[in-house]
Short mmCIF file of C-alpha atoms and ligand atoms in Angstrom, two decimals:
data_model
loop_
_atom_site.label_atom_id
_atom_site.label_comp_id
_atom_site.label_asym_id
_atom_site.label_seq_id
_atom_site.Cartn_x
_atom_site.Cartn_y
_atom_site.Cartn_z
CA MET F 1 96.20 169.65 41.57
CA SER F 2 96.32 173.24 42.68
CA GLY F 3 95.03 174.44 39.33
CA ALA F 4 91.74 172.66 39.99
CA ARG F 5 90.27 175.47 42.04
CA GLU F 6 89.78 178.98 40.79
CA SER F 7 89.36 182.27 42.59
CA VAL F 8 86.04 184.00 41.92
CA HIS F 9 87.65 187.39 42.54
CA GLY F 10 90.19 187.29 39.72
CA MET F 11 93.95 186.71 39.60
CA TRP F 12 97.21 188.63 39.62
CA SER F 13 98.53 189.09 36.14
CA GLY F 14 101.76 187.34 37.13
CA ARG F 15 104.61 186.88 39.54
CA PHE F 16 105.67 190.50 39.52
CA ALA F 17 102.20 191.77 40.28
CA PHE F 18 101.98 189.45 43.25
CA ILE F 19 105.37 190.51 44.54
CA LEU F 20 104.43 194.15 44.33
CA ALA F 21 101.08 193.66 45.99
CA ALA F 22 102.45 191.45 48.75
CA THR F 23 105.36 193.81 49.34
CA GLY F 24 102.85 196.63 49.37
CA ALA F 25 100.94 194.80 52.07
CA ALA F 26 104.05 194.03 54.06
CA VAL F 27 105.72 197.42 53.85
CA GLY F 28 103.70 200.02 55.66
CA LEU F 29 103.32 201.93 58.86
CA GLY F 30 104.68 198.85 60.60
CA ASN F 31 108.10 199.45 59.09
CA ILE F 32 108.32 203.21 59.16
CA TRP F 33 106.15 204.25 62.07
CA LYS F 34 105.90 201.30 64.42
CA PHE F 35 109.23 199.50 64.16
CA PRO F 36 111.35 202.55 65.05
CA TYR F 37 109.28 203.48 68.09
CA ILE F 38 108.88 200.00 69.56
CA MET F 39 112.58 199.42 69.03
CA GLY F 40 113.21 202.60 70.99
CA GLU F 41 110.85 201.61 73.78
CA ASN F 42 112.56 198.26 74.09
CA GLY F 43 116.14 199.32 74.26
CA GLY F 44 117.36 199.01 70.66
CA GLY F 45 119.94 196.40 69.61
CA ALA F 46 118.74 193.31 71.47
CA PHE F 47 115.19 193.94 70.30
CA VAL F 48 116.38 194.33 66.71
CA LEU F 49 118.31 191.08 66.90
CA VAL F 50 115.35 189.09 68.21
CA TYR F 51 113.16 190.71 65.60
CA LEU F 52 115.53 189.73 62.77
CA LEU F 53 115.77 186.16 64.04
CA CYS F 54 111.98 185.96 64.19
CA ILE F 55 111.70 187.20 60.60
CA VAL F 56 114.12 184.61 59.26
CA LEU F 57 113.31 181.59 61.42
CA ILE F 58 109.58 182.04 61.87
CA GLY F 59 108.30 184.76 59.56
CA ILE F 60 109.51 183.42 56.23
CA PRO F 61 108.35 179.82 56.85
CA VAL F 62 104.94 181.02 58.06
CA MET F 63 104.64 183.30 55.05
CA MET F 64 105.29 180.35 52.77
CA SER F 65 102.61 178.41 54.62
CA GLU F 66 100.05 181.14 54.20
CA VAL F 67 100.67 181.70 50.51
CA LEU F 68 100.49 177.94 50.05
CA ILE F 69 97.15 177.76 51.86
CA GLY F 70 95.74 180.59 49.79
CA ARG F 71 96.93 179.30 46.47
CA ARG F 72 95.58 175.85 47.06
CA GLY F 73 92.33 177.01 48.62
CA ARG F 74 91.70 179.92 46.25
CA GLN F 75 89.18 181.57 48.61
CA SER F 76 89.04 184.01 51.53
CA PRO F 77 91.21 182.87 54.48
CA GLY F 78 88.60 181.02 56.55
CA LEU F 79 87.13 179.16 53.61
CA SER F 80 90.52 178.29 52.14
CA VAL F 81 91.67 176.65 55.36
CA LYS F 82 88.33 174.88 55.68
CA THR F 83 88.61 173.46 52.17
CA LEU F 84 92.15 172.24 52.80
CA ALA F 85 91.13 170.72 56.13
CA GLN F 86 88.47 168.76 54.27
CA GLU F 87 91.03 167.72 51.69
CA ALA F 88 93.17 166.34 54.53
CA SER F 89 90.13 164.70 56.17
CA ALA F 90 90.72 166.85 59.25
CA SER F 91 88.31 168.78 61.45
CA PRO F 92 86.73 171.85 59.84
CA ARG F 93 87.60 173.63 63.10
CA TRP F 94 91.04 174.40 61.66
CA GLN F 95 89.39 177.20 59.72
CA VAL F 96 89.82 179.27 62.87
CA ALA F 97 93.33 179.96 61.51
CA GLY F 98 91.76 181.86 58.65
CA TRP F 99 89.01 183.60 60.57
CA SER F 100 91.29 184.89 63.28
CA GLY F 101 93.42 186.38 60.52
CA LEU F 102 90.43 188.09 59.02
CA LEU F 103 89.45 189.48 62.41
CA ALA F 104 93.01 190.59 63.16
CA SER F 105 93.20 192.51 59.89
CA TYR F 106 89.93 194.18 60.65
CA LEU F 107 91.00 195.23 64.14
CA ILE F 108 94.43 196.41 62.97
CA LEU F 109 92.94 198.50 60.21
CA SER F 110 90.81 200.35 62.74
CA PHE F 111 93.89 202.02 64.23
CA TYR F 112 95.98 201.85 61.11
CA ALA F 113 93.59 204.15 59.26
CA VAL F 114 93.88 206.69 62.06
CA VAL F 115 97.67 206.71 61.97
CA ALA F 116 97.64 206.85 58.17
CA GLY F 117 95.42 209.89 58.69
CA TRP F 118 98.18 211.55 60.76
CA ALA F 119 100.55 210.96 57.86
CA LEU F 120 98.07 212.54 55.46
CA ALA F 121 97.67 215.55 57.73
CA TYR F 122 101.45 215.82 57.82
CA VAL F 123 101.58 215.98 54.03
CA MET F 124 99.60 219.21 54.27
CA LYS F 125 101.53 220.59 57.21
CA THR F 126 104.89 219.94 55.58
CA ALA F 127 103.77 221.33 52.23
CA ARG F 128 102.55 224.50 53.98
CA GLY F 129 105.98 224.91 55.52
CA ASP F 130 104.78 224.53 59.12
CA PHE F 131 108.11 223.05 60.18
CA GLN F 132 110.43 225.47 58.43
CA GLY F 133 113.08 226.67 60.86
CA GLN F 134 111.17 225.40 63.91
CA SER F 135 112.87 224.02 66.98
CA ALA F 136 112.48 220.43 68.13
CA ASP F 137 110.25 221.63 70.99
CA VAL F 138 107.87 223.48 68.74
CA ILE F 139 107.64 220.53 66.37
CA GLY F 140 106.87 218.23 69.29
CA ALA F 141 104.16 220.59 70.47
CA GLN F 142 102.67 220.72 66.97
CA PHE F 143 102.23 216.96 67.02
CA GLY F 144 100.65 217.13 70.46
CA ALA F 145 98.21 219.73 69.20
CA HIS F 146 97.32 217.58 66.22
CA LEU F 147 96.50 214.60 68.44
CA ALA F 148 94.44 216.74 70.75
CA ASP F 149 91.98 217.54 67.97
CA PRO F 150 89.69 214.51 67.58
CA TRP F 151 87.69 216.14 64.79
CA ALA F 152 90.76 216.44 62.62
CA LEU F 153 91.77 212.84 63.33
CA MET F 154 88.28 211.63 62.46
CA ALA F 155 88.25 213.58 59.22
CA TRP F 156 91.68 212.42 58.07
CA SER F 157 90.99 208.77 58.85
CA ALA F 158 87.69 209.08 56.97
CA VAL F 159 89.59 210.24 53.89
CA ILE F 160 91.97 207.28 54.12
CA LEU F 161 89.13 204.79 54.46
CA LEU F 162 87.13 206.40 51.68
CA VAL F 163 89.96 206.12 49.18
CA THR F 164 90.65 202.54 50.29
CA VAL F 165 87.00 201.66 49.72
CA LEU F 166 86.99 203.21 46.27
CA VAL F 167 90.07 201.29 45.13
CA VAL F 168 89.17 197.94 46.68
CA GLY F 169 85.59 198.23 45.49
CA LYS F 170 86.84 198.14 41.94
CA GLY F 171 88.33 194.68 42.28
CA VAL F 172 91.68 192.96 42.24
CA HIS F 173 92.83 193.84 38.77
CA LYS F 174 91.68 197.35 38.14
CA GLY F 175 92.11 198.55 41.68
CA LEU F 176 94.73 196.80 43.73
CA GLU F 177 97.27 196.00 41.11
CA LYS F 178 97.36 199.40 39.49
CA ALA F 179 97.81 201.20 42.77
CA VAL F 180 100.92 199.36 43.93
CA ASN F 181 102.81 199.40 40.65
CA PHE F 182 104.40 202.77 41.02
CA LEU F 183 104.12 203.42 44.74
CA MET F 184 106.49 200.90 46.22
CA PRO F 185 109.66 201.64 44.25
CA SER F 186 109.39 205.38 44.89
CA LEU F 187 109.07 204.85 48.61
CA PHE F 188 112.26 202.85 48.73
CA VAL F 189 114.27 205.54 46.96
CA LEU F 190 112.94 208.31 49.16
CA LEU F 191 113.73 206.47 52.38
CA GLY F 192 117.23 205.94 51.09
CA ILE F 193 117.62 209.69 50.55
CA MET F 194 116.35 210.36 54.06
CA ALA F 195 118.75 207.86 55.60
CA ILE F 196 121.68 209.45 53.77
CA TYR F 197 120.65 212.89 54.96
CA SER F 198 120.35 211.72 58.57
CA ALA F 199 123.59 209.80 58.39
CA THR F 200 125.50 212.84 57.24
CA ASN F 201 123.73 215.42 59.42
CA GLY F 202 122.81 213.49 62.52
CA ALA F 203 124.46 211.42 65.20
CA PHE F 204 124.93 208.42 62.95
CA GLY F 205 127.47 206.57 65.08
CA GLU F 206 125.23 206.73 68.11
CA ALA F 207 122.28 205.53 66.05
CA LEU F 208 124.23 202.58 64.71
CA ALA F 209 125.37 201.63 68.17
CA PHE F 210 121.81 201.91 69.49
CA MET F 211 120.34 199.76 66.73
CA PHE F 212 123.02 197.14 66.36
CA THR F 213 124.71 196.64 69.73
CA PRO F 214 122.56 194.14 71.58
CA ASP F 215 122.22 194.82 75.28
CA PHE F 216 120.14 191.95 76.58
CA SER F 217 119.75 193.50 80.00
CA LYS F 218 117.34 195.96 78.37
CA LEU F 219 115.14 193.28 76.88
CA THR F 220 112.18 191.96 78.86
CA ILE F 221 109.97 189.00 78.03
CA ASN F 222 107.37 191.49 76.89
CA GLY F 223 109.97 192.90 74.53
CA VAL F 224 110.61 189.43 73.11
CA LEU F 225 106.89 188.87 72.60
CA LEU F 226 106.64 192.27 70.95
CA ALA F 227 109.53 191.45 68.60
CA LEU F 228 107.88 188.16 67.72
CA GLY F 229 104.49 189.79 67.24
CA HIS F 230 106.02 192.57 65.20
CA ALA F 231 107.70 190.08 62.88
CA PHE F 232 104.21 188.78 62.11
CA PHE F 233 102.76 192.28 61.91
CA THR F 234 105.36 193.67 59.57
CA LEU F 235 105.15 190.71 57.19
CA SER F 236 101.34 190.89 57.32
CA LEU F 237 101.17 187.35 58.65
CA ALA F 238 98.38 185.71 60.59
CA SER F 239 96.14 188.45 59.33
CA GLY F 240 94.67 186.83 56.27
CA ALA F 241 96.55 188.95 53.78
CA MET F 242 99.07 186.44 52.52
CA ILE F 243 96.36 183.81 52.27
CA ILE F 244 94.03 186.00 50.26
CA TYR F 245 96.85 187.34 48.07
CA GLY F 246 98.09 183.77 47.59
CA ALA F 247 94.60 182.90 46.40
CA TYR F 248 95.12 185.17 43.42
CA LEU F 249 98.60 183.80 42.66
CA PRO F 250 99.18 181.87 39.41
CA SER F 251 100.16 178.23 39.94
CA ASN F 252 103.60 178.35 38.37
CA VAL F 253 105.20 180.95 40.67
CA SER F 254 107.76 179.81 43.30
CA ILE F 255 106.33 180.44 46.75
CA ALA F 256 109.70 180.05 48.51
CA LYS F 257 111.59 182.55 46.39
CA THR F 258 108.89 185.18 46.43
CA SER F 259 108.47 184.87 50.21
CA VAL F 260 112.17 185.41 50.82
CA LEU F 261 112.18 188.40 48.51
CA ILE F 262 109.20 190.01 50.22
CA ALA F 263 110.75 189.52 53.65
CA LEU F 264 114.05 190.98 52.47
CA VAL F 265 112.48 194.12 51.07
CA ASP F 266 110.33 194.53 54.14
CA THR F 267 113.29 194.22 56.47
CA ALA F 268 115.39 196.59 54.39
CA VAL F 269 112.68 199.23 54.62
CA ALA F 270 112.45 198.89 58.39
CA MET F 271 116.22 199.21 58.75
CA LEU F 272 116.30 202.23 56.46
CA ALA F 273 113.55 203.82 58.50
CA GLY F 274 115.54 203.26 61.68
CA LEU F 275 118.65 204.73 60.08
CA ALA F 276 116.69 207.76 58.89
CA ILE F 277 115.16 208.42 62.30
CA TYR F 278 117.66 207.53 65.02
CA PRO F 279 120.53 209.80 63.98
CA LEU F 280 118.07 212.68 64.43
CA VAL F 281 116.76 211.37 67.72
CA PHE F 282 120.26 211.47 69.17
CA GLN F 283 121.32 214.65 67.41
CA TYR F 284 118.42 216.59 68.92
CA GLY F 285 118.47 214.94 72.31
CA LEU F 286 115.05 213.35 71.85
CA THR F 287 114.22 210.18 73.68
CA PRO F 288 114.11 206.85 71.83
CA ALA F 289 111.17 205.87 74.03
CA GLU F 290 109.11 208.73 72.60
CA GLY F 291 106.31 206.30 71.59
CA PRO F 292 103.91 206.44 68.64
CA GLY F 293 104.76 210.06 67.87
CA LEU F 294 108.42 209.30 67.16
CA ILE F 295 108.57 209.80 63.40
CA PHE F 296 106.19 212.75 63.56
CA VAL F 297 108.47 214.63 65.91
CA THR F 298 111.85 213.63 64.51
CA LEU F 299 111.62 213.76 60.75
CA PRO F 300 109.94 217.18 60.60
CA ILE F 301 112.98 218.57 62.43
CA ALA F 302 115.12 217.41 59.53
CA PHE F 303 112.67 218.72 56.98
CA GLY F 304 112.56 222.05 58.74
CA SER F 305 116.29 222.56 58.44
CA MET F 306 117.52 220.67 55.40
CA PRO F 307 117.82 222.18 51.93
CA PHE F 308 114.63 221.63 49.93
CA GLY F 309 113.14 220.31 53.17
CA THR F 310 109.62 221.29 52.25
CA PHE F 311 109.91 219.38 49.01
CA PHE F 312 111.50 216.26 50.48
CA GLY F 313 109.28 216.35 53.54
CA THR F 314 106.09 216.56 51.56
CA LEU F 315 107.27 213.78 49.31
CA PHE F 316 108.17 211.65 52.31
CA PHE F 317 104.77 211.90 53.92
CA VAL F 318 103.07 211.30 50.57
CA MET F 319 105.06 208.07 50.30
CA LEU F 320 104.21 207.14 53.86
CA VAL F 321 100.54 207.56 53.06
CA PHE F 322 100.98 205.37 49.99
CA ALA F 323 102.80 202.69 51.95
CA ALA F 324 100.02 202.70 54.53
CA PHE F 325 97.47 202.68 51.79
CA THR F 326 98.77 199.56 50.02
CA SER F 327 98.62 197.84 53.41
CA ALA F 328 95.12 199.11 54.15
CA ILE F 329 93.97 197.67 50.85
CA ALA F 330 95.28 194.26 51.83
CA MET F 331 93.74 194.45 55.28
CA ILE F 332 90.26 195.17 54.05
CA GLU F 333 90.41 192.64 51.22
CA SER F 334 89.80 189.47 53.30
CA THR F 335 86.64 190.80 54.86
CA VAL F 336 85.38 192.03 51.52
CA ALA F 337 86.18 188.76 49.74
CA TRP F 338 84.31 186.87 52.44
CA LEU F 339 81.25 189.13 52.28
CA VAL F 340 81.16 188.67 48.50
CA GLU F 341 81.64 184.89 48.63
CA ARG F 342 79.30 184.07 51.43
CA LYS F 343 76.84 186.89 51.77
CA GLY F 344 76.52 187.42 48.04
CA LEU F 345 77.04 191.17 48.45
CA ASN F 346 78.05 193.37 45.56
CA ARG F 347 81.76 194.13 45.91
CA MET F 348 81.36 197.87 46.22
CA VAL F 349 78.58 197.56 48.81
CA ALA F 350 80.61 195.07 50.84
CA THR F 351 83.63 197.35 50.80
CA ALA F 352 81.67 200.46 51.74
CA ALA F 353 79.99 198.71 54.66
CA THR F 354 83.32 197.41 55.94
CA GLY F 355 84.95 200.82 55.60
CA GLY F 356 82.13 202.57 57.45
CA SER F 357 82.22 200.17 60.37
CA LEU F 358 86.01 200.49 60.56
CA TRP F 359 85.76 204.24 60.83
CA LEU F 360 83.45 203.85 63.82
CA LEU F 361 85.76 201.34 65.48
CA GLY F 362 88.64 203.72 64.80
CA LEU F 363 87.05 206.23 67.15
CA LEU F 364 88.48 204.16 70.00
CA THR F 365 91.95 205.01 68.71
CA VAL F 366 91.13 208.63 67.95
CA PHE F 367 89.98 209.25 71.49
CA SER F 368 92.84 207.26 72.96
CA PHE F 369 95.25 209.75 71.44
CA SER F 370 93.21 212.81 72.12
CA GLY F 371 93.28 211.69 75.74
CA ALA F 372 89.52 211.45 76.35
CA SER F 373 89.00 210.19 79.87
CA TRP F 374 86.75 207.30 78.78
CA ALA F 375 89.41 206.02 76.39
CA THR F 376 92.37 206.08 78.74
CA PHE F 377 92.92 203.96 81.85
CA GLU F 378 95.51 201.86 83.57
CA LEU F 379 95.75 198.13 83.09
CA ASN F 380 98.54 195.70 83.57
CA ILE F 381 98.62 192.59 81.40
CA PHE F 382 101.37 190.15 82.33
CA GLY F 383 103.60 192.96 83.43
CA LYS F 384 102.86 195.21 80.49
CA PRO F 385 101.12 198.50 81.26
CA ILE F 386 98.23 199.22 78.91
CA THR F 387 96.82 202.72 79.09
CA SER F 388 94.28 203.24 76.29
CA PHE F 389 91.93 201.51 73.87
CA PHE F 390 94.55 201.95 71.16
CA GLU F 391 97.00 199.97 73.25
CA VAL F 392 94.38 197.33 73.95
CA VAL F 393 93.70 196.79 70.25
CA ASP F 394 97.40 196.92 69.43
CA TYR F 395 98.32 194.43 72.16
CA LEU F 396 95.43 192.11 71.40
CA THR F 397 96.39 191.93 67.74
CA SER F 398 100.19 192.12 67.64
CA SER F 399 101.03 190.33 70.85
CA VAL F 400 98.18 187.84 71.09
CA MET F 401 96.27 187.15 67.88
CA LEU F 402 99.17 187.27 65.45
CA PRO F 403 101.61 184.97 67.27
CA LEU F 404 98.83 182.52 68.16
CA GLY F 405 97.38 182.69 64.64
CA GLY F 406 100.84 182.03 63.21
CA LEU F 407 101.19 179.08 65.55
CA VAL F 408 97.96 177.54 64.27
CA VAL F 409 98.94 178.16 60.64
CA ALA F 410 102.27 176.45 61.28
CA ILE F 411 100.68 173.43 62.92
CA PHE F 412 98.06 173.22 60.20
CA THR F 413 100.50 173.21 57.30
CA GLY F 414 103.12 171.15 59.13
CA TRP F 415 101.02 168.48 60.81
CA VAL F 416 97.51 168.50 59.35
CA MET F 417 98.04 168.99 55.62
CA THR F 418 99.70 166.00 54.03
CA LYS F 419 103.30 166.06 52.95
CA LYS F 420 102.22 165.20 49.43
CA VAL F 421 100.02 168.27 49.14
CA THR F 422 102.46 170.78 50.62
CA GLU F 423 105.29 169.37 48.52
CA GLU F 424 103.21 169.65 45.40
CA GLU F 425 102.24 173.22 46.16
CA LEU F 426 105.69 174.50 47.18
CA GLN F 427 107.43 172.89 44.19
CA THR F 428 110.84 173.53 45.62
CA SER F 429 114.13 171.68 46.09
CA GLY F 430 114.32 168.93 48.65
CA LEU F 431 116.60 170.98 50.87
CA VAL F 432 114.40 174.08 50.96
CA TYR F 433 111.35 171.93 51.50
CA GLY F 434 113.08 170.13 54.35
CA ILE F 435 114.06 173.37 56.06
CA TRP F 436 110.59 174.79 55.67
CA ARG F 437 108.97 171.67 57.06
CA PHE F 438 111.27 171.51 60.04
CA ALA F 439 110.70 175.17 60.81
CA ILE F 440 106.97 174.84 60.56
CA ARG F 441 106.58 171.54 62.42
CA TRP F 442 109.06 172.13 65.21
CA PHE F 443 110.71 175.46 65.45
CA THR F 444 107.76 177.82 65.16
CA PRO F 445 105.40 175.92 67.48
CA ILE F 446 108.07 175.45 70.12
CA ALA F 447 109.42 179.00 69.98
CA VAL F 448 106.00 180.64 70.10
CA SER F 449 104.88 178.35 72.92
CA ILE F 450 107.98 179.09 74.96
CA VAL F 451 107.43 182.84 74.68
CA PHE F 452 103.83 182.54 75.80
CA LEU F 453 104.51 180.07 78.59
CA HIS F 454 107.26 182.28 79.90
CA LEU F 455 105.03 185.33 79.68
CA ILE F 456 102.23 183.80 81.73
CA GLY F 457 104.80 182.52 84.19
CA VAL F 458 104.35 178.79 83.71
CA LEU F 459 107.50 178.04 81.72
CA GLU F 460 109.70 177.52 84.76
CA PRO F 461 107.28 175.20 86.60
CA VAL F 462 106.80 173.19 83.39
CA LEU F 463 110.55 172.89 82.89
CA ARG F 464 110.99 171.77 86.47
CA LEU F 465 108.23 169.23 85.95
CA VAL F 466 110.03 167.64 83.03
CA GLY F 467 113.25 167.74 85.00
CA LEU F 468 115.12 170.51 83.17
N1 LIG E 501 102.48 194.72 57.40
C1 LIG E 501 101.79 195.94 57.63
C2 LIG E 501 102.79 197.01 58.04
O1 LIG E 501 103.91 196.72 58.35
C3 LIG E 501 100.71 195.84 58.66
C4 LIG E 501 99.81 194.66 58.53
C5 LIG E 501 99.56 193.74 59.49
C6 LIG E 501 99.04 194.30 57.42
N2 LIG E 501 98.66 192.84 59.04
C7 LIG E 501 98.34 193.15 57.77
C8 LIG E 501 98.90 194.85 56.18
C9 LIG E 501 97.50 192.52 56.87
C10 LIG E 501 98.08 194.21 55.27
C11 LIG E 501 97.38 193.07 55.64
O2 LIG E 501 102.45 198.14 58.08
#
């Protein structure tokens, strides 16, 4: 039975705590910073549609798989998968599914902390009134100037990592759970206010058309892969988080229902972010393909001109920092849990060491944005231009490690773990179980494989080979 194993790190106090923490992990910069700009770079509507399909058809089933693995294994991702592989008399090699997640989290956090640092800097700038009455051009230039100052970026990301270390070092109960309790609901409300402001003051019709009218001629195979990868990214899948958070989940909570709820909230936040940003993009003649600076050059325009803009703007960036922060906590947790389990380190020491090394790795991102010559270059990976270390880390994680990691998780829970065990752990109706199992055994592996095969250019020859 699942209750047989216990987590050495503690447990969530209940279903609600898990939902908040997992939603906290899912909702973050991915929804508010990344989703709007990659949607813009990939032409809007068609990208959004593929992304939504990936969330429903692949993301939710894989999330259920990961929570299931964690709850049954009750350890850090690698060790949980290893234990369950043993239980199924399968090769211990399957644990790669867990380890790649741990590594992906670690790599993602290295740039995530830097971007969260931008948000923190923008709390100060907005509070000081830097954007009051400024034109779109000036606000764009202000962001450029911020990026060009590596010392500032290093300092702000250090603050983010330091606070993360302090919270996570205190442990699951006292640290993680407390932090998310009040942060997530406030963020939701504030984004709603922003979207209403933009809808009434910006080019709302144009934004709606951009986001919801699919134009497939604008979507490339790289865009499809990005939408797939982003579905994993935004739900914090294939990056250890849902496994480790599942490990702290009480046995009587429904995995299916909570997964659907988390995905719904996460998607709603991303859509709200899009609706808050795009009306302004079109109103002020900015380009949707602005890139990673998109929210930092659009929203301040609104804050600079709306009533109580300084107040709302400051609040918004505070919330953004919080959203990033609840994700950062989840990203560092797998590595810390592993160091504590296997290396016998004290929790605080393990967390501090991880945080310090992440700050160093984050320098790659800092100098990518400040434009240092050693950090910028020109590569082309399967037709996608890659121009800096930030883009390398981003591509490697979102477009390679996450989809492949999700694929392995799907195969592991669908084909390697026994039906008896997954049924027992999911405790759901026959219909839901059947849908999940079909999605995980067939749909996810086939869809992910097709995207990759097409990307590397071997899909067509393979199809011809099998006579299609
Ligand atoms: N889901 C997070 C976001 O949208 C990013 C993320 C990816 C993440 N992998 C994770 C967060 C693992 C926590 C743990 O911002």
